[in-house]
Every structure is written in structure tokens, then in C-alpha cells.
CSV table of C-alpha atoms in Angstrom, one decimal:
chain,number,residue,atom,x,y,z
I,1,UNK,CA,109.0,105.9,132.5
I,2,UNK,CA,106.9,108.8,133.7
I,3,UNK,CA,104.1,109.8,131.2
I,4,UNK,CA,105.6,113.3,130.7
I,5,UNK,CA,109.0,111.8,130.1
I,6,UNK,CA,107.5,109.5,127.5
I,7,UNK,CA,105.8,112.3,125.7
I,8,UNK,CA,109.1,114.4,125.8
I,9,UNK,CA,111.0,111.4,124.4
I,10,UNK,CA,108.5,111.0,121.6
I,11,UNK,CA,108.8,114.7,120.8
I,12,UNK,CA,112.6,114.6,120.7
I,13,UNK,CA,112.4,111.5,118.5
I,14,UNK,CA,110.0,113.3,116.1
I,15,UNK,CA,112.3,116.3,116.0
I,16,UNK,CA,115.3,114.1,115.1
I,17,UNK,CA,113.2,112.5,112.3
I,18,UNK,CA,112.2,115.9,111.0
I,19,UNK,CA,115.7,117.3,111.2
I,20,UNK,CA,117.0,114.1,109.5
I,21,UNK,CA,114.5,114.4,106.7
I,22,UNK,CA,115.3,118.2,106.4
I,23,UNK,CA,119.0,117.5,106.2
I,24,UNK,CA,118.5,114.9,103.5
I,25,UNK,CA,116.2,117.3,101.6
I,26,UNK,CA,118.9,120.0,101.8
I,27,UNK,CA,121.6,117.7,100.5
I,28,UNK,CA,119.2,116.4,97.8
I,29,UNK,CA,118.2,120.0,96.8
I,30,UNK,CA,121.8,121.1,96.6
I,31,UNK,CA,122.6,118.1,94.4
I,32,UNK,CA,119.7,119.0,92.1
I,33,UNK,CA,120.8,122.6,92.0
I,34,UNK,CA,124.3,121.5,90.8
I,35,UNK,CA,122.7,119.4,88.0
I,36,UNK,CA,120.5,122.3,87.0
I,37,UNK,CA,123.4,124.7,86.9
I,38,UNK,CA,125.5,122.4,84.8
I,39,UNK,CA,122.6,121.9,82.4
I,40,UNK,CA,121.9,125.6,82.3
I,41,UNK,CA,125.5,126.3,81.4
I,42,UNK,CA,125.4,123.8,78.6
I,43,UNK,CA,121.9,125.0,77.5
I,44,UNK,CA,123.3,128.5,77.1
I,45,UNK,CA,125.3,127.2,74.1
I,46,UNK,CA,123.0,126.9,71.1
I,47,UNK,CA,123.5,127.5,67.4
I,48,UNK,CA,120.7,130.1,67.5
I,49,UNK,CA,122.3,132.2,70.3
I,50,UNK,CA,122.7,135.3,68.2
I,51,UNK,CA,119.4,134.9,66.3
I,52,UNK,CA,118.1,138.3,67.7
I,53,UNK,CA,121.3,140.2,68.4
I,54,UNK,CA,123.3,139.4,65.3
I,55,UNK,CA,121.3,137.1,62.9
I,56,UNK,CA,123.9,137.4,60.1
I,57,UNK,CA,126.9,136.4,62.3
I,58,UNK,CA,127.6,133.1,60.4
I,59,UNK,CA,127.5,134.8,57.0
I,60,UNK,CA,129.8,137.7,58.2
I,61,UNK,CA,132.4,135.3,59.6
I,62,UNK,CA,132.2,133.0,56.6
I,63,UNK,CA,132.8,135.9,54.1
I,64,UNK,CA,136.0,137.0,56.0
I,65,UNK,CA,137.3,133.5,56.4
I,66,UNK,CA,136.7,132.7,52.7
I,67,UNK,CA,138.7,135.8,51.7
I,68,UNK,CA,141.6,134.9,54.1
I,69,UNK,CA,141.5,131.2,52.9
I,70,UNK,CA,141.9,132.4,49.3
I,71,UNK,CA,145.0,134.3,50.2
I,72,UNK,CA,146.7,131.4,51.9
I,73,UNK,CA,145.8,127.8,52.7
I,74,UNK,CA,147.8,128.1,56.0
I,75,UNK,CA,144.6,129.8,57.2
I,76,UNK,CA,143.0,126.4,57.7
I,77,UNK,CA,145.5,124.5,59.8
I,78,UNK,CA,146.4,127.7,61.7
I,79,UNK,CA,142.9,128.5,62.7
I,80,UNK,CA,142.0,124.9,63.6
I,81,UNK,CA,145.1,124.5,65.8
I,82,UNK,CA,144.4,127.9,67.4
I,83,UNK,CA,140.9,126.6,68.5
I,84,UNK,CA,142.4,123.4,69.9
I,85,UNK,CA,145.0,125.2,71.9
I,86,UNK,CA,142.4,127.7,73.2
I,87,UNK,CA,140.0,125.0,74.4
I,88,UNK,CA,142.6,122.8,76.1
I,89,UNK,CA,143.9,125.7,78.3
I,90,UNK,CA,141.3,127.4,80.5
I,91,UNK,CA,138.5,126.3,78.2
I,92,UNK,CA,137.2,127.7,75.0
I,93,UNK,CA,137.3,131.4,76.1
I,94,UNK,CA,139.5,133.0,73.6
I,95,UNK,CA,142.3,133.4,76.1
I,96,UNK,CA,144.8,132.1,73.6
I,97,UNK,CA,144.3,135.4,71.6
I,98,UNK,CA,145.2,137.8,74.4
I,99,UNK,CA,148.6,139.6,74.2
I,100,UNK,CA,150.7,140.5,77.2
I,101,UNK,CA,152.9,143.5,77.4
I,102,UNK,CA,155.5,141.4,79.3
I,103,UNK,CA,155.2,138.3,77.0
I,104,UNK,CA,153.6,136.2,79.8
I,105,UNK,CA,150.3,135.3,78.1
I,106,UNK,CA,149.3,131.8,76.9
I,107,UNK,CA,150.6,132.5,73.3
I,108,UNK,CA,154.1,133.1,74.7
I,109,UNK,CA,154.5,129.6,76.1
I,110,UNK,CA,156.9,127.3,74.1
I,111,UNK,CA,154.0,125.0,73.3
I,112,UNK,CA,152.1,127.9,71.7
I,113,UNK,CA,155.0,130.0,70.2
I,114,UNK,CA,154.7,128.1,66.9
I,115,UNK,CA,151.0,129.0,66.4
I,116,UNK,CA,150.9,130.5,62.9
I,117,UNK,CA,150.1,134.2,62.7
I,118,UNK,CA,147.5,133.4,60.0
I,119,UNK,CA,145.2,131.9,62.7
I,120,UNK,CA,145.2,135.1,64.7
I,121,UNK,CA,144.7,137.2,61.5
I,122,UNK,CA,141.7,135.1,60.6
I,123,UNK,CA,140.0,135.9,63.9
I,124,UNK,CA,140.9,139.6,63.5
I,125,UNK,CA,139.4,139.8,60.0
I,126,UNK,CA,136.3,137.9,61.1
I,127,UNK,CA,135.8,140.2,64.1
I,128,UNK,CA,136.1,143.3,61.9
I,129,UNK,CA,133.6,141.8,59.5
I,130,UNK,CA,131.1,141.1,62.3
I,131,UNK,CA,131.6,144.6,63.8
I,132,UNK,CA,131.1,146.2,60.4
I,133,UNK,CA,127.4,145.6,60.8
I,134,UNK,CA,126.0,148.1,63.4
I,135,UNK,CA,123.6,145.6,64.9
I,136,UNK,CA,126.4,143.2,65.6
I,137,UNK,CA,129.1,145.5,66.9
I,138,UNK,CA,130.5,144.2,70.1
I,139,UNK,CA,127.7,141.6,70.5
I,140,UNK,CA,129.6,138.5,69.4
I,141,UNK,CA,132.4,137.0,71.5
I,142,UNK,CA,135.9,136.4,70.1
I,143,UNK,CA,135.6,132.8,71.5
I,144,UNK,CA,132.5,132.2,69.3
I,145,UNK,CA,134.2,133.9,66.3
I,146,UNK,CA,137.1,131.5,66.6
I,147,UNK,CA,134.7,128.5,66.9
I,148,UNK,CA,132.8,129.6,63.7
I,149,UNK,CA,136.0,130.3,61.8
I,150,UNK,CA,137.3,126.9,62.7
I,151,UNK,CA,134.2,125.2,61.3
I,152,UNK,CA,134.5,127.3,58.1
I,153,UNK,CA,138.2,126.5,57.4
I,154,UNK,CA,137.5,122.8,57.9
I,155,UNK,CA,134.7,123.0,55.4
I,156,UNK,CA,136.6,125.1,52.9
I,157,UNK,CA,139.4,122.5,53.0
I,158,UNK,CA,136.9,119.8,52.0
I,159,UNK,CA,135.8,118.7,55.5
I,160,UNK,CA,132.3,118.5,56.9
I,161,UNK,CA,130.0,121.4,57.6
I,162,UNK,CA,128.4,121.3,61.0
I,163,UNK,CA,126.3,123.5,63.3
I,164,UNK,CA,128.4,125.4,65.8
I,165,UNK,CA,127.0,125.9,69.3
I,166,UNK,CA,127.3,129.5,70.3
I,167,UNK,CA,127.0,131.6,73.5
I,168,UNK,CA,130.6,131.6,74.8
I,169,UNK,CA,132.0,134.6,76.6
I,170,UNK,CA,135.6,135.8,76.4
I,171,UNK,CA,137.9,135.2,79.3
I,172,UNK,CA,139.9,138.0,81.0
I,173,UNK,CA,142.9,135.8,82.1
I,174,UNK,CA,145.7,134.5,80.0
I,175,UNK,CA,148.9,133.3,81.7
I,176,UNK,CA,152.0,131.4,80.4
I,177,UNK,CA,151.9,129.2,83.5
I,178,UNK,CA,148.4,127.9,82.7
I,179,UNK,CA,149.6,126.2,79.5
I,180,UNK,CA,152.0,123.9,81.3
I,181,UNK,CA,151.1,120.2,81.0
I,182,UNK,CA,147.7,121.0,79.3
I,183,UNK,CA,148.7,120.3,75.7
I,184,UNK,CA,149.7,117.0,74.1
I,185,UNK,CA,153.3,116.6,72.9
I,186,UNK,CA,154.6,114.8,69.8
I,187,UNK,CA,156.3,112.1,71.9
I,188,UNK,CA,153.1,111.1,73.9
I,189,UNK,CA,152.1,107.4,74.0
I,190,UNK,CA,148.4,106.3,74.0
I,191,UNK,CA,148.0,106.3,77.8
I,192,UNK,CA,149.3,109.9,78.0
I,193,UNK,CA,147.0,111.0,75.1
I,194,UNK,CA,144.0,109.3,76.6
I,195,UNK,CA,144.7,110.8,80.1
I,196,UNK,CA,144.9,114.3,78.8
I,197,UNK,CA,141.8,114.1,76.6
I,198,UNK,CA,139.8,112.4,79.3
I,199,UNK,CA,140.6,115.3,81.7
I,200,UNK,CA,138.7,117.4,79.2
I,201,UNK,CA,135.8,115.1,78.9
I,202,UNK,CA,136.9,113.5,75.6
I,203,UNK,CA,137.0,109.8,74.8
I,204,UNK,CA,139.7,107.8,73.1
I,205,UNK,CA,137.5,107.9,69.9
I,206,UNK,CA,137.2,111.7,70.2
I,207,UNK,CA,141.0,111.9,70.6
I,208,UNK,CA,141.7,109.8,67.5
I,209,UNK,CA,139.1,111.7,65.4
I,210,UNK,CA,140.6,115.1,66.5
I,211,UNK,CA,144.1,113.8,65.7
I,212,UNK,CA,142.7,113.4,62.1
I,213,UNK,CA,142.9,117.2,61.9
I,214,UNK,CA,146.6,116.6,61.2
I,215,UNK,CA,145.5,115.7,57.7
I,216,UNK,CA,145.9,119.4,56.9
I,217,UNK,CA,148.5,120.1,59.6
I,218,UNK,CA,152.2,121.0,59.3
I,219,UNK,CA,155.1,120.9,61.7
I,220,UNK,CA,158.7,121.9,62.2
I,221,UNK,CA,161.7,119.6,61.9
I,222,UNK,CA,162.7,119.8,65.6
I,223,UNK,CA,159.5,118.2,66.6
I,224,UNK,CA,160.3,114.8,65.0
I,225,UNK,CA,164.0,115.0,64.2
I,226,UNK,CA,164.9,112.4,66.9
I,227,UNK,CA,162.7,109.8,65.1
I,228,UNK,CA,164.8,110.1,61.9
I,229,UNK,CA,168.3,110.8,63.3
I,230,UNK,CA,168.8,109.7,66.9
I,231,UNK,CA,165.9,107.4,68.0
I,232,UNK,CA,168.0,105.2,70.3
I,233,UNK,CA,171.5,104.0,70.8
I,234,UNK,CA,170.8,100.9,68.7
I,235,UNK,CA,168.5,102.4,66.1
I,236,UNK,CA,169.0,105.7,64.4
I,237,UNK,CA,165.5,105.6,62.8
I,238,UNK,CA,162.3,104.8,64.7
I,239,UNK,CA,161.3,101.3,63.7
I,240,UNK,CA,157.6,102.2,63.6
I,241,UNK,CA,158.4,104.8,60.9
I,242,UNK,CA,158.2,103.8,57.2
I,243,UNK,CA,161.8,103.7,56.1
I,244,UNK,CA,161.3,105.3,52.7
I,245,UNK,CA,159.3,108.0,54.4
I,246,UNK,CA,162.0,108.5,57.0
I,247,UNK,CA,164.6,109.1,54.2
I,248,UNK,CA,162.2,111.6,52.6
I,249,UNK,CA,162.0,113.4,55.9
I,250,UNK,CA,165.8,113.5,56.2
I,251,UNK,CA,166.0,115.1,52.8
I,252,UNK,CA,163.4,117.8,53.8
I,253,UNK,CA,165.0,118.2,57.3
I,254,UNK,CA,168.8,117.9,57.0
I,255,UNK,CA,170.8,118.2,60.2
I,256,UNK,CA,171.0,121.7,61.5
I,257,UNK,CA,168.2,122.8,59.2
I,258,UNK,CA,166.5,126.1,59.8
I,259,UNK,CA,163.9,125.5,62.6
I,260,UNK,CA,161.3,127.5,60.7
I,261,UNK,CA,161.1,125.0,57.9
I,262,UNK,CA,157.6,123.5,57.8
I,263,UNK,CA,156.7,119.9,56.8
I,264,UNK,CA,153.2,118.7,55.9
I,265,UNK,CA,151.9,116.1,58.3
I,266,UNK,CA,150.0,114.4,55.4
I,267,UNK,CA,152.5,113.9,52.6
I,268,UNK,CA,149.8,112.6,50.2
I,269,UNK,CA,146.9,115.2,50.3
I,270,UNK,CA,148.2,118.0,52.5
I,271,UNK,CA,145.6,120.5,51.5
I,272,UNK,CA,142.5,118.3,51.7
I,273,UNK,CA,140.6,117.6,54.9
I,274,UNK,CA,140.1,113.9,54.3
I,275,UNK,CA,140.8,110.5,55.9
I,276,UNK,CA,144.2,110.1,54.2
I,277,UNK,CA,145.9,110.8,57.6
I,278,UNK,CA,144.6,107.4,58.8
I,279,UNK,CA,145.7,105.6,55.6
I,280,UNK,CA,149.2,107.1,56.2
I,281,UNK,CA,149.2,105.7,59.7
I,282,UNK,CA,148.5,102.2,58.3
I,283,UNK,CA,151.7,102.6,56.2
I,284,UNK,CA,153.9,103.9,59.0
I,285,UNK,CA,153.8,107.5,57.8
I,286,UNK,CA,152.7,109.2,61.0
I,287,UNK,CA,155.0,112.2,61.5
I,288,UNK,CA,154.8,112.3,65.3
I,289,UNK,CA,155.2,109.4,67.7
I,290,UNK,CA,151.8,110.4,69.0
I,291,UNK,CA,150.4,109.9,65.5
I,292,UNK,CA,151.9,106.6,64.8
I,293,UNK,CA,151.1,105.1,68.2
I,294,UNK,CA,147.4,105.3,67.2
I,295,UNK,CA,148.0,102.6,64.6
I,296,UNK,CA,150.5,100.5,66.5
I,297,UNK,CA,148.7,100.2,69.8
I,298,UNK,CA,146.0,97.5,69.6
I,299,UNK,CA,143.6,99.5,71.7
I,300,UNK,CA,143.3,102.2,69.1
I,301,UNK,CA,144.3,100.4,65.9
I,302,UNK,CA,140.6,99.3,65.1
I,303,UNK,CA,139.4,102.9,65.1
I,304,UNK,CA,142.3,104.0,62.9
I,305,UNK,CA,141.4,101.2,60.4
I,306,UNK,CA,137.7,102.2,60.5
I,307,UNK,CA,138.4,105.9,59.7
I,308,UNK,CA,141.0,104.9,57.0
I,309,UNK,CA,138.3,102.8,55.3
I,310,UNK,CA,135.3,105.0,55.9
I,311,UNK,CA,135.4,108.8,55.3
I,312,UNK,CA,131.9,109.3,56.6
I,313,UNK,CA,132.6,107.5,59.8
I,314,UNK,CA,135.6,109.8,60.3
I,315,UNK,CA,133.6,112.9,59.4
I,316,UNK,CA,130.8,112.0,61.9
I,317,UNK,CA,133.2,111.2,64.7
I,318,UNK,CA,135.2,114.4,64.1
I,319,UNK,CA,132.0,116.6,64.2
I,320,UNK,CA,130.9,114.9,67.4
I,321,UNK,CA,134.4,115.3,69.0
I,322,UNK,CA,135.0,119.0,68.0
I,323,UNK,CA,131.5,119.9,69.2
I,324,UNK,CA,132.3,118.3,72.6
I,325,UNK,CA,135.7,120.1,72.6
I,326,UNK,CA,133.9,123.4,72.0
I,327,UNK,CA,132.1,123.0,75.3
I,328,UNK,CA,135.2,122.7,77.4
I,329,UNK,CA,135.3,125.2,80.3
I,330,UNK,CA,133.1,127.7,78.5
I,331,UNK,CA,132.1,131.0,80.2
I,332,UNK,CA,128.4,131.9,79.7
I,333,UNK,CA,125.8,134.2,81.0
I,334,UNK,CA,127.4,137.1,82.9
I,335,UNK,CA,130.8,135.4,83.2
I,336,UNK,CA,133.7,137.0,81.3
I,337,UNK,CA,133.0,139.6,78.7
I,338,UNK,CA,132.5,140.4,75.0
I,339,UNK,CA,135.9,141.8,74.0
I,340,UNK,CA,135.9,144.9,71.9
I,341,UNK,CA,139.4,143.9,70.7
I,342,UNK,CA,140.1,140.2,70.5
I,343,UNK,CA,143.7,140.6,71.6
I,344,UNK,CA,143.2,142.6,74.8
I,345,UNK,CA,140.7,142.7,77.6
I,346,UNK,CA,138.2,145.6,77.8
């Protein structure tokens, strides 16, 4: 090889190495940027988010929620369910609250149509309380108000008090189509439950703990009537259902009953946020198939037994799970908006 050709070859080889290293650095830098962005988004949620803009936000929300809770206990399950349905569809952005002039918002979907009005009213009253303080007016998102109100109703019903991460922004989009296949159904088996919760970054233990919220829940007869009247061609009653409990449910839900009739999901302590739900599952008294399967499937049975025997273990797992749930798909920074009216975009 000619000397000049040799030098040229060395230069080309050097350029390839430099370009190769540069390409690697660009990919590595992009990867780091993705990690930093994800961490920044999460870091923007903090219990002290309103420390300077609205330092009394928790007290203001609590006072409104307490007053509403004193008026009706339904405030507790209605608000808690509202938060769950919000987070599982488009993330915790308050989109479940938005109304649509043509009835095509999330709240109009069949899976959401049974959301009790007391949950929406709780948010409205808490928003009014926050905005009554001039410093706070239009500074706190409706998504954060819902998260705080949820913590407060849980605590007022006898459940744990926990720090709520704040800093969510309100979403501007709410469509009936976005709800489809994003919420668990009463007939789900364990695999279906785990798959849906895993898609939201939640583990099986998180799912079981959050199911414990049914300890203060209520449902309507049409959601479980098949279990007590027409389970299968050979069995009218679901064999996993406690027979005495099934007959009690038949009395409460006779055939062709008014679909608006509500049944407590915990027949023992329906107005206490405790671990009785899990004790009920051990006795075959889970109202939904998706409740009872937690105690009949060997993969989840151990966790049910733990929570049934240890209130503190349930409380700790629930706090961890609802905190994780509160991070799903949040809008932060300059994303979304702070709604002036929780039920319509600005």
C-alpha cells in the first residue's frame, strides 16, 4: 500500500471510530434524557407542592369534605370510586369530572353512569372552599382536590391517614370511547384483574389492597344477579358464594327489582373502612365474582388471609397502592390546565 493511501485509511478508520463513539453517546444521552424526564415528572408530585401558592389547601378541602360526610355517608364510597375511575382512564387528570353537552364524556359511559352524584358534589364543595381563600383561587387543580378528598373520606370512615402527593394538572379531554376496556368488571377472573392493574403499573398485591376499598362500597343488583339466580345450567347459585348469604341477597334483590336498589358490599361493617372485606371473602361473602376469586385462587389467597388477620398490613398496603395509583398518567408542569370550574374546561 502506498504511504498516502495508508494514511488515508488510518484517517477514515479514525473517523469511523469517532462517528461510532458519537452515535453511541447520542443514544446514551437520549436514554438518560428519557430517565431524567420520567423522574422529573414524578418529582413534580410532592405533598408540599402548594406550600407557597395555597398553604392551607389540605385544611380547606378537609373542612368541606367533613361537612359533606356528615350529611351522608355515601360521600365516602362515592368519592373513592370517582378517584379510581378517574385514574384508570387517561390517568389522574380529573377528566372523569368533565361534562359534555352531547353526553359523550367519560362519565356517560355505561361503566361510569352509576357513579354516585355525591362524589361529584364533594369535589364541587371542596373546590368552592379552596377558591374562597383569595390566595388559593384557581391555583389548585381539580385532580388534586379529588385526590385530597379521597384521602379524607377514607380517613373519616375509619381508614388510614396518609400524605397525598400533589402537583397534578387537569386534563382537557374526556371521551366516552376512552373508557372502553379500561375499568375492571364484576365478572373478572384473577388473570384479567392482574392484567388490567399491571397495565397501570400496579402489582397483584396493589390490586388486592385496592379491592379492599369495597369494604365501604355498594353496588346494584344487576351487577351480581346472575350469581344468585342463573349462574349456570346446572347451578342456579354460584358455588363459591356462601349459600346463606346468597339467600339474603335474593331477599334484598328479588327478580325484576328496581335497578336503582343499592346493596352494601360489606354486609358486616358497611360504614367502616376496615379489613372486614377480607374476612368476608374467607367466608364466601364476596359480592362480585371479581371479589370472591381473590380468596379462591391460590395465587392471591395468601394475601387475602394476611389482610384478613392483620389490619395494619392491609392499611399499609392500601396506602402504598393508592399512592402509586395517584401517579398514573399525571399531567404536570405546563401540561393541561388548572380548571376554574371542575366540570368544564377553561
